[in-house]
Short mmCIF file of C-alpha atoms in Angstrom, two decimals:
data_model
loop_
_atom_site.label_atom_id
_atom_site.label_comp_id
_atom_site.label_asym_id
_atom_site.label_seq_id
_atom_site.Cartn_x
_atom_site.Cartn_y
_atom_site.Cartn_z
CA MET A 1 0.04 0.03 0.03
CA ILE A 2 1.31 3.41 -0.93
CA SER A 3 1.79 5.65 2.00
CA ASP A 4 0.39 9.21 2.26
CA GLU A 5 3.98 10.68 2.20
CA LEU A 6 4.95 8.52 -0.95
CA LEU A 7 1.65 9.31 -2.72
CA TYR A 8 2.15 13.03 -2.28
CA LYS A 9 5.75 12.81 -3.64
CA ILE A 10 4.62 10.79 -6.69
CA VAL A 11 1.77 13.18 -7.48
CA TYR A 12 4.09 16.11 -6.87
CA CYS A 13 6.76 14.83 -9.32
CA ILE A 14 4.16 14.17 -11.98
CA ALA A 15 2.49 17.51 -11.58
CA TYR A 16 5.92 19.31 -11.36
CA ALA A 17 7.10 17.71 -14.63
CA PHE A 18 4.10 19.73 -16.12
CA ASN A 19 5.83 22.78 -14.64
CA GLY A 20 8.58 22.54 -17.19
CA TYR A 21 6.10 22.83 -20.00
CA ILE A 22 4.42 25.82 -18.17
CA VAL A 23 7.76 27.63 -17.93
CA TYR A 24 8.44 26.90 -21.61
CA THR A 25 5.05 28.42 -22.45
CA PHE A 26 5.86 31.55 -20.44
CA MET A 27 9.31 31.87 -22.09
CA SER A 28 7.83 31.41 -25.60
CA THR A 29 5.56 34.38 -24.68
CA PHE A 30 8.38 36.74 -23.65
CA PHE A 31 10.85 35.55 -26.37
CA ASP A 32 10.36 34.92 -30.09
CA LYS A 33 11.53 31.57 -31.49
CA GLN A 34 14.01 33.41 -33.72
CA THR A 35 15.91 34.69 -30.68
CA LEU A 36 16.72 31.17 -29.54
CA ARG A 37 20.51 30.96 -29.41
CA VAL A 38 20.96 27.23 -28.88
CA ARG A 39 19.73 24.14 -30.70
CA LYS A 40 16.17 22.97 -29.85
CA TRP A 41 17.27 19.77 -28.18
CA ILE A 42 19.63 21.73 -25.91
CA SER A 43 16.80 24.03 -25.00
CA TYR A 44 14.57 21.10 -24.09
CA LEU A 45 17.40 19.63 -22.03
CA CYS A 46 17.75 22.89 -20.21
CA TYR A 47 14.12 22.87 -19.36
CA VAL A 48 14.27 19.35 -18.02
CA SER A 49 17.34 20.33 -15.99
CA TYR A 50 15.26 23.22 -14.56
CA VAL A 51 12.55 20.84 -13.50
CA LEU A 52 15.02 18.37 -11.90
CA VAL A 53 16.94 20.93 -9.95
CA THR A 54 13.93 22.85 -8.61
CA SER A 55 11.89 19.70 -7.73
CA LEU A 56 14.84 17.97 -6.05
CA GLY A 57 15.43 21.20 -4.02
CA TYR A 58 11.87 21.07 -2.91
CA LEU A 59 11.83 17.36 -2.11
CA ILE A 60 15.13 17.39 -0.23
CA PHE A 61 15.00 20.76 1.61
CA ASN A 62 11.43 22.17 1.20
CA ILE A 63 12.41 25.46 2.66
CA ALA A 64 10.66 28.47 1.18
CA ILE A 65 13.74 30.70 0.79
CA ILE A 66 15.70 27.86 -0.88
CA ASN A 67 12.78 27.09 -3.26
CA LEU A 68 12.57 30.72 -4.15
CA MET A 69 16.31 31.03 -4.85
CA THR A 70 16.45 27.82 -6.95
CA ASN A 71 13.41 28.92 -9.03
CA VAL A 72 14.50 32.42 -9.66
CA LEU A 73 18.08 31.51 -10.52
CA GLY A 74 16.83 28.61 -12.67
CA LEU A 75 14.47 30.94 -14.56
CA ALA A 76 17.19 33.47 -15.01
CA ALA A 77 19.51 30.80 -16.40
CA LEU A 78 16.90 29.75 -18.97
CA THR A 79 16.65 33.29 -20.34
CA PHE A 80 20.28 33.19 -21.44
CA MET A 81 19.20 30.64 -24.16
CA TYR A 82 17.62 33.63 -25.93
CA SER A 83 19.10 36.81 -27.51
CA ALA A 84 17.80 39.69 -25.41
CA THR A 85 18.88 42.61 -23.34
CA LEU A 86 19.66 42.08 -19.63
CA GLN A 87 16.62 44.01 -18.67
CA LYS A 88 14.26 41.78 -20.79
CA ARG A 89 15.84 38.64 -19.36
CA PHE A 90 15.40 40.00 -15.79
CA SER A 91 11.72 40.90 -16.57
CA ALA A 92 10.97 37.56 -18.12
CA ALA A 93 12.35 35.64 -15.17
CA LEU A 94 10.72 37.88 -12.63
CA TYR A 95 7.28 37.90 -14.20
CA THR A 96 7.32 34.18 -14.85
CA TYR A 97 8.13 33.53 -11.15
CA ILE A 98 5.38 36.02 -10.06
CA PHE A 99 2.79 34.09 -12.04
CA LEU A 100 3.97 30.63 -10.68
CA PHE A 101 4.33 31.92 -7.08
CA THR A 102 0.92 33.60 -7.08
CA SER A 103 -0.74 30.41 -8.35
CA GLU A 104 0.94 28.34 -5.48
CA ILE A 105 0.11 30.88 -2.74
CA ALA A 106 -3.48 31.08 -3.89
CA VAL A 107 -3.84 27.34 -3.81
CA TYR A 108 -1.96 27.09 -0.31
CA LEU A 109 -4.46 29.61 1.14
CA LEU A 110 -7.55 28.04 -0.46
CA THR A 111 -6.52 24.58 0.91
CA GLY A 112 -6.07 25.93 4.43
CA TYR A 113 -2.27 26.09 4.55
CA ASN A 114 -1.96 29.55 6.05
CA ASP A 115 1.28 29.36 8.07
CA ILE A 116 4.11 29.19 5.53
CA PRO A 117 7.53 29.18 7.17
CA ILE A 118 10.23 31.13 5.32
CA PHE A 119 13.39 29.77 6.80
CA GLU A 120 12.18 26.34 8.01
CA LYS A 121 11.15 23.10 6.51
CA GLY A 122 7.50 23.11 5.20
CA PHE A 123 4.97 20.42 5.79
CA TYR A 124 2.52 20.97 2.99
CA ARG A 125 1.16 17.72 1.83
CA ASP A 126 -2.15 18.41 0.00
CA ILE A 127 -2.39 16.29 -3.17
CA TYR A 128 -5.25 18.44 -4.56
CA GLY A 129 -3.17 21.59 -4.17
CA ALA A 130 -0.07 20.05 -5.79
CA VAL A 131 -2.07 19.40 -9.00
CA ILE A 132 -4.39 22.41 -9.15
CA CYS A 133 -1.55 25.02 -8.65
CA ARG A 134 0.03 23.63 -11.88
CA VAL A 135 -3.23 23.72 -13.76
CA LEU A 136 -3.75 27.41 -12.57
CA SER A 137 -0.23 28.32 -13.69
CA PHE A 138 -0.86 26.77 -17.06
CA ALA A 139 -4.09 28.70 -17.42
CA ALA A 140 -2.25 31.93 -16.58
CA ALA A 141 0.35 31.04 -19.24
CA VAL A 142 -2.29 30.42 -21.84
CA VAL A 143 -4.05 33.77 -21.09
CA LEU A 144 -0.75 35.65 -21.17
CA LYS A 145 0.12 34.12 -24.57
CA ASN A 146 -3.25 35.03 -25.99
CA PHE A 147 -2.96 38.63 -24.76
CA LYS A 148 0.51 38.81 -26.34
CA ALA A 149 -0.92 37.57 -29.64
CA MET A 150 -3.61 40.28 -29.46
CA LYS A 151 -0.95 42.94 -28.69
CA ASN A 152 1.00 41.79 -31.72
CA LYS A 153 -2.23 42.19 -33.77
CA GLU A 154 -2.68 38.54 -34.39
CA LYS A 155 -6.16 37.52 -34.72
CA VAL A 156 -7.16 35.08 -31.91
CA PRO A 157 -10.75 33.76 -32.72
CA ALA A 158 -13.09 33.65 -29.76
CA ILE A 159 -13.56 29.93 -30.12
CA LEU A 160 -9.91 29.41 -29.50
CA TRP A 161 -10.12 31.43 -26.26
CA VAL A 162 -12.99 29.31 -25.12
CA CYS A 163 -11.36 25.92 -26.06
CA THR A 164 -8.05 26.73 -24.48
CA MET A 165 -9.57 27.71 -21.17
CA PHE A 166 -12.14 24.88 -21.27
CA VAL A 167 -9.45 22.16 -20.83
CA PRO A 168 -7.76 23.57 -17.76
CA VAL A 169 -11.11 24.43 -16.04
CA SER A 170 -12.69 21.01 -16.87
CA THR A 171 -9.55 19.14 -15.70
CA MET A 172 -9.59 21.00 -12.43
CA ILE A 173 -13.17 20.06 -11.85
CA LEU A 174 -12.53 16.38 -12.78
CA GLN A 175 -9.45 16.30 -10.63
CA THR A 176 -11.38 17.62 -7.62
CA ILE A 177 -13.97 14.87 -8.04
CA VAL A 178 -11.26 12.21 -8.35
CA ILE A 179 -9.25 13.34 -5.36
CA TYR A 180 -12.26 13.79 -3.02
CA TYR A 181 -14.47 11.05 -4.10
CA ILE A 182 -12.30 8.15 -5.53
CA LYS A 183 -10.13 6.54 -2.82
CA ASN A 184 -8.13 4.27 -5.03
CA ARG A 185 -4.58 5.65 -5.00
CA TYR A 186 -3.53 4.13 -8.23
CA VAL A 187 -6.53 5.66 -10.03
CA LEU A 188 -5.54 8.96 -8.48
CA ILE A 189 -1.98 8.80 -9.87
CA LEU A 190 -3.36 7.79 -13.31
CA SER A 191 -5.82 10.80 -13.19
CA VAL A 192 -2.91 13.24 -12.49
CA CYS A 193 -1.05 11.84 -15.45
CA VAL A 194 -4.09 12.20 -17.60
CA THR A 195 -4.66 15.77 -16.44
CA VAL A 196 -1.08 16.81 -17.29
CA LEU A 197 -1.32 15.05 -20.78
CA LEU A 198 -4.65 16.65 -21.64
CA ASN A 199 -3.49 20.19 -20.83
CA VAL A 200 -0.22 19.77 -22.78
CA VAL A 201 -1.96 18.23 -25.84
CA SER A 202 -4.71 20.77 -25.83
CA PHE A 203 -2.26 23.65 -25.87
CA MET A 204 -0.26 21.95 -28.64
CA LEU A 205 -3.39 21.70 -30.66
CA TYR A 206 -4.29 25.28 -29.92
CA ASP A 207 -0.87 26.37 -31.17
CA ALA A 208 -1.33 24.32 -34.36
CA ILE A 209 -4.75 25.64 -34.98
CA LYS A 210 -3.62 29.27 -34.41
CA GLN A 211 -0.73 28.77 -36.82
CA MET A 212 -2.99 27.20 -39.42
CA TYR A 213 -5.35 30.13 -39.02
CA ALA A 214 -2.53 32.65 -39.55
CA GLU A 215 -1.34 30.76 -42.62
CA ILE A 216 -4.88 30.74 -44.15
CA MET A 217 -5.08 34.53 -43.60
CA LYS A 218 -1.60 35.02 -45.09
CA ALA A 219 -2.58 32.82 -48.13
CA ALA A 220 -5.69 34.92 -48.67
CA LEU A 221 -3.55 38.02 -48.71
CA VAL A 222 -1.00 36.43 -51.11
CA GLU A 223 -3.91 35.58 -53.50
CA GLN A 224 -5.12 39.15 -53.36
CA GLU A 225 -1.61 40.43 -54.09
CA LYS A 226 -1.26 37.96 -57.02
CA GLU A 227 -4.54 39.38 -58.43
CA HIS A 228 -3.21 42.85 -58.16
CA TYR A 229 0.01 41.91 -59.81
CA TYR A 230 -1.75 40.18 -62.58
CA ASN A 231 -3.94 43.27 -63.28
CA GLN A 232 -0.80 45.44 -63.22
CA CYS A 233 0.83 43.29 -65.88
CA ARG A 234 -2.27 43.47 -67.97
CA ILE A 235 -2.19 47.28 -67.74
CA MET A 236 1.46 47.45 -68.60
CA GLN A 237 0.81 45.15 -71.53
CA SER A 238 -2.09 47.25 -72.78
CA SER A 239 -0.01 50.47 -72.30
CA ALA A 240 2.83 48.92 -74.38
CA GLU A 241 0.40 47.84 -77.09
CA ASN A 242 -1.07 51.27 -77.26
CA MET A 243 2.35 52.83 -77.54
CA ARG A 244 3.32 50.44 -80.28
CA LYS A 245 0.20 51.35 -82.19
CA PHE A 246 0.70 55.02 -81.72
CA ARG A 247 4.29 54.89 -82.92
CA HIS A 248 3.14 52.96 -85.92
CA ASP A 249 0.62 55.64 -86.79
CA ILE A 250 2.62 58.71 -85.72
CA THR A 251 3.69 59.58 -89.37
CA ASN A 252 0.01 59.57 -90.47
CA HIS A 253 -0.92 61.64 -87.51
CA LEU A 254 1.82 64.15 -88.24
CA CYS A 255 0.93 64.41 -91.87
CA SER A 256 -2.73 65.11 -91.06
CA LEU A 257 -1.69 67.85 -88.64
CA HIS A 258 0.70 69.36 -91.20
CA GLU A 259 -1.99 69.53 -93.80
CA MET A 260 -4.42 71.25 -91.34
CA LEU A 261 -1.85 73.84 -90.20
CA GLU A 262 -0.71 74.47 -93.78
CA ASN A 263 -4.26 75.32 -94.85
CA GLY A 264 -4.98 77.42 -91.79
CA ARG A 265 -7.36 74.92 -90.20
CA TYR A 266 -6.14 75.71 -86.68
CA LYS A 267 -9.31 74.78 -84.88
CA ASN A 268 -9.44 71.47 -86.60
CA ALA A 269 -5.71 70.92 -85.76
CA ASP A 270 -6.40 71.68 -82.09
CA ASP A 271 -9.38 69.32 -81.96
CA TYR A 272 -7.31 66.55 -83.51
CA ILE A 273 -4.41 67.11 -80.99
CA GLN A 274 -6.94 66.93 -78.14
CA SER A 275 -8.43 63.65 -79.55
CA LEU A 276 -4.87 62.17 -79.75
CA ILE A 277 -4.32 63.20 -76.07
CA LYS A 278 -7.58 61.59 -75.13
CA ILE A 279 -6.86 58.35 -76.88
CA ASN A 280 -3.34 58.07 -75.42
CA GLY A 281 -4.41 59.27 -72.04
CA SER A 282 -7.21 56.77 -71.67
CA GLY A 283 -6.93 53.50 -70.01
CA SER A 284 -7.08 52.12 -66.45
CA SER A 285 -3.65 53.18 -65.30
CA TYR A 286 -4.12 55.36 -62.24
CA SER A 287 -0.66 55.05 -60.74
CA ASN A 288 2.68 54.84 -62.50
CA SER A 289 4.99 55.66 -59.61
CA GLY A 290 7.34 52.77 -60.24
CA ASN A 291 6.46 51.20 -57.01
CA VAL A 292 5.06 47.79 -58.17
CA VAL A 293 3.22 46.95 -54.94
CA ILE A 294 1.30 50.22 -54.71
CA ASP A 295 0.76 50.73 -58.37
CA SER A 296 -0.69 47.19 -58.70
CA ILE A 297 -3.09 47.70 -55.79
CA LEU A 298 -4.26 51.13 -56.93
CA ASN A 299 -4.70 50.27 -60.59
CA TYR A 300 -6.84 47.33 -59.61
CA LYS A 301 -8.87 48.88 -56.86
CA LEU A 302 -9.53 52.31 -58.45
CA GLN A 303 -11.17 50.64 -61.37
CA ARG A 304 -14.04 49.77 -59.20
CA VAL A 305 -14.31 53.40 -58.06
CA ALA A 306 -14.32 54.55 -61.66
CA GLN A 307 -16.97 51.99 -62.52
CA LEU A 308 -19.27 53.70 -60.11
CA GLY A 309 -19.31 56.67 -62.45
CA CYS A 310 -17.12 58.60 -60.02
CA THR A 311 -14.45 61.22 -60.63
CA VAL A 312 -11.27 59.70 -59.55
CA LYS A 313 -8.43 62.01 -58.54
CA ALA A 314 -5.06 60.55 -57.65
CA ASP A 315 -1.92 62.36 -56.50
CA ILE A 316 0.91 59.87 -56.03
CA ALA A 317 4.58 60.80 -55.17
CA LEU A 318 6.58 57.78 -54.18
CA PRO A 319 10.01 56.26 -54.75
CA ALA A 320 10.16 52.88 -56.50
CA GLU A 321 11.37 51.12 -53.35
CA LEU A 322 9.95 51.43 -49.92
CA GLU A 323 10.72 49.48 -46.64
CA LEU A 324 7.12 48.26 -46.40
CA ASP A 325 5.52 44.80 -46.17
CA PRO A 326 3.34 44.15 -49.31
CA ALA A 327 0.79 42.45 -47.11
CA ASP A 328 0.45 45.55 -44.93
CA MET A 329 0.01 47.83 -48.02
CA THR A 330 -2.59 45.51 -49.39
CA ILE A 331 -4.52 45.59 -46.11
CA ILE A 332 -4.29 49.43 -45.81
CA LEU A 333 -5.09 50.46 -49.43
CA SER A 334 -7.58 47.62 -50.16
CA ASN A 335 -9.68 48.38 -47.06
CA LEU A 336 -9.53 52.12 -47.55
CA ILE A 337 -10.76 51.93 -51.14
CA ASP A 338 -13.28 49.08 -50.49
CA ASN A 339 -14.81 51.23 -47.58
CA ALA A 340 -14.95 54.27 -49.92
CA CYS A 341 -16.66 52.23 -52.61
CA GLU A 342 -19.30 51.05 -50.10
CA ALA A 343 -20.05 54.77 -49.17
CA LEU A 344 -19.94 55.96 -52.77
CA GLU A 345 -22.57 53.39 -53.98
CA LYS A 346 -25.11 55.15 -51.68
CA ALA A 347 -24.01 58.68 -52.45
CA ASP A 348 -25.93 60.95 -54.87
CA LYS A 349 -22.94 62.88 -56.00
CA ARG A 350 -19.94 60.67 -56.33
CA GLU A 351 -16.43 62.22 -55.84
CA TYR A 352 -13.17 60.45 -54.87
CA SER A 353 -9.65 61.59 -54.32
CA LEU A 354 -6.50 59.87 -53.02
CA LYS A 355 -3.13 61.34 -52.10
CA ILE A 356 -0.11 59.26 -51.34
CA ILE A 357 3.11 61.08 -50.45
CA TYR A 358 6.41 59.87 -49.18
CA THR A 359 8.81 62.32 -47.50
CA LYS A 360 11.53 62.06 -44.97
CA GLY A 361 10.75 58.51 -43.80
CA ARG A 362 7.04 59.05 -43.59
CA LEU A 363 4.33 57.64 -45.89
CA MET A 364 1.20 59.71 -45.80
CA ILE A 365 -2.09 58.45 -47.20
CA HIS A 366 -5.13 60.71 -47.38
CA GLN A 367 -8.43 59.61 -48.95
CA GLN A 368 -11.52 61.65 -49.38
CA ASN A 369 -14.85 60.43 -50.75
CA SER A 370 -18.40 61.67 -50.82
CA TYR A 371 -21.16 59.66 -48.99
CA SER A 372 -24.76 59.74 -48.28
CA GLY A 373 -24.38 61.84 -45.15
CA LYS A 374 -25.39 59.01 -42.79
CA VAL A 375 -22.83 57.27 -40.56
CA LYS A 376 -23.69 54.19 -38.66
CA ARG A 377 -21.95 54.00 -35.23
CA SER A 378 -21.74 51.18 -32.65
CA GLY A 379 -20.06 51.48 -29.29
CA GLY A 380 -18.65 54.95 -30.23
CA LYS A 381 -16.98 53.46 -33.31
CA ILE A 382 -17.86 53.52 -36.99
CA ALA A 383 -19.63 50.33 -38.01
CA THR A 384 -20.44 48.62 -41.22
CA SER A 385 -23.84 49.11 -42.84
CA LYS A 386 -23.75 45.66 -44.48
CA LYS A 387 -26.16 43.06 -43.25
CA ASP A 388 -23.30 40.46 -42.74
CA ALA A 389 -21.69 42.53 -39.87
CA GLU A 390 -19.85 39.54 -38.54
CA ASN A 391 -17.66 39.22 -41.73
CA HIS A 392 -17.60 42.89 -42.58
CA GLY A 393 -16.70 46.02 -40.59
CA LEU A 394 -13.26 44.66 -39.67
CA GLY A 395 -11.57 46.88 -42.31
CA LEU A 396 -10.93 49.91 -40.13
CA GLY A 397 -9.56 47.91 -37.31
CA ASN A 398 -7.19 46.00 -39.82
CA ILE A 399 -5.96 49.34 -41.14
CA LYS A 400 -5.26 50.57 -37.63
CA ASP A 401 -3.41 47.29 -36.78
CA ALA A 402 -1.23 47.61 -39.93
CA ALA A 403 -0.45 51.27 -39.18
CA MET A 404 0.58 50.52 -35.57
CA ARG A 405 3.14 47.97 -36.91
CA TYR A 406 5.08 51.05 -38.31
CA ASN A 407 4.43 53.15 -35.25
CA GLY A 408 1.91 55.03 -37.32
CA ILE A 409 -1.59 56.30 -36.87
CA PHE A 410 -4.98 55.95 -38.59
CA LYS A 411 -7.80 58.39 -38.20
CA THR A 412 -11.14 59.05 -39.85
CA GLU A 413 -13.27 62.24 -39.94
CA TYR A 414 -16.40 63.33 -41.77
CA ASP A 415 -18.68 66.23 -42.32
CA ASP A 416 -22.05 66.37 -43.98
CA ARG A 417 -20.60 65.78 -47.51
CA TYR A 418 -17.22 63.96 -47.34
CA PHE A 419 -15.58 61.16 -45.42
CA TYR A 420 -11.91 61.56 -44.78
CA SER A 421 -9.40 58.84 -43.96
CA SER A 422 -5.71 59.41 -43.09
CA VAL A 423 -2.80 56.94 -42.61
CA LEU A 424 0.68 57.93 -41.46
CA LEU A 425 3.49 55.34 -41.45
CA TYR A 426 6.97 55.78 -40.33
CA LEU A 427 9.37 53.94 -42.55
CA SER A 428 13.10 53.61 -43.00
CA GLU A 429 14.89 56.94 -44.04
CA SER A 430 17.38 54.99 -46.12
CA VAL A 431 15.21 55.61 -49.14
CA GLU A 432 16.28 58.79 -50.96
CA ALA A 433 13.09 60.74 -50.86
CA GLU A 434 11.86 63.80 -52.60
CA GLU A 435 14.22 64.21 -55.45
CA ASN A 436 13.89 60.56 -56.48
CA ASN A 437 10.06 60.39 -56.04
CA ILE A 438 8.04 59.90 -59.16
CA SER A 439 5.14 62.33 -58.83
CA GLN A 440 1.94 61.78 -60.70
CA LYS A 441 -1.44 63.54 -60.60
CA VAL A 442 -4.32 61.78 -62.46
CA THR A 443 -7.89 62.85 -62.77
CA ILE A 444 -10.17 60.24 -64.43
CA GLY A 445 -13.96 60.27 -64.70
CA ALA A 446 -16.80 62.56 -65.56
CA GLU A 447 -16.34 66.13 -64.26
#
C-alpha cells in the first residue's frame, strides 16, 4: 500500500514535470522563437534540468527561501538561451516567477495552509493543491500568450479562447472529483497523469490551429496580391500595345496635322491634338509611380471606383522602393478603397480623391470620398452598414493594426458631404526621398 507521504511525492513529481512545459510556455511568450541561441534539443534539455533541480530542491529541503532562490536562478539561467537585453531577461524571469508563485500561494491559502515558514522546512502535503496550482499556472500562461498575440495584432478567434480555457477548467473540476470521491490511489496517480497530458496536448493543438489560421489569412493576402500583380501586368501590356500602335501611326498623324496647319485649319488641328491626347491618356492606369506593390493595388482597386461613375483624382509621389511589407500595404489600401466604394454606392454625388506622399521616412495616405451623409456607429465606433456585420466592418480595425506595426496612426473624420481617412506610417529613411520620387497627378472620370 502506498503511504500518504509517498503518494504526495509521486503526485508532486508528475505535476511538477508539467511545470517545465508551463515555464516553456511563459518563455515563448516573452521571447520569439527566432531569438533562441541554442539548438532545440539543448533548450529542451535545459528545461528538463530546471525541473530536476527545482523539484529536487523542494523534495530534499522544502524550505521556502531555498525554493525561491532555486526557482529564480533557474528561470534566470533559462533566459540566457535567448538573444535579449539584460533588462528583458530579468523581466521575463521575474514575471514568470510571479505568476507561478501567485498560483501556488493562492492554492495554499484555499486549501487551508496559512502558516508558511520562510526559513524552516515546510509540511504542505495536500495532493489536490499540488495538482491544481500547476493547472492554474498553465491557465495563466495560456491567457498571457493570448494577450501577447492580441498585442501583436494577431487574430485570436473567440472559439480558441473558449477551447483553451475549457481544458484547464474542466480538468480542475474532474481532478477535484477524483481526489475527494475516489479513494483508489492508483486511479488517483493515473488521473494526475491524464490531467497533465490533456493540458499539454490541448495547448499543442491550440498552437497548431492558431498557426494554421494565420497561414490561411496569409494565403488569402497572397492571392489578393497575385490578383493585383496580374492586373498590373495586364495594364502594362495594354500600355505597351497602345504605344506600339501610336508609334506605328505617328507619321500619319503628323501628316494630317501638317495639312491642317498649312491650310490654316487651326481649330481642326487643335481638336485633332485633343483627340490624340484623349486616346493616349485613356486606359485604366491610375498610378505609375514605379512602386510595383502600390501601383498594382491602386490600378486594380480604383477601377471599381471609376466603374461607379465617379470622378477619380489621384496624387501619387513615391520612390520605386519602400521598406514596407506588401501584405500591410494590401491591407491598408484595399480596405480604404473598399470602404470608400461602399459609401460611394449610396451617395448621390460621387467624388473620390486619393493622395499618397512619401517624405523624410514618412508615408502619408489621405483619402476623401463623398457619401450619403449618414454614418452608422456602434459602441462609439464607425460600424459597417452591411447585413453580414460579422464578416464585414473589420476593415478599419485592420488598417489601424497595420499602421501600428509602423508606429503610425490611422484616423477618420467626416462632415455632411465627405468622409476623410488618413494613414501615417514611419518607414526607413534609407530611401532617398523627394528628389527621387515619381510624382503623378491623375484625374479620371466625369467632371
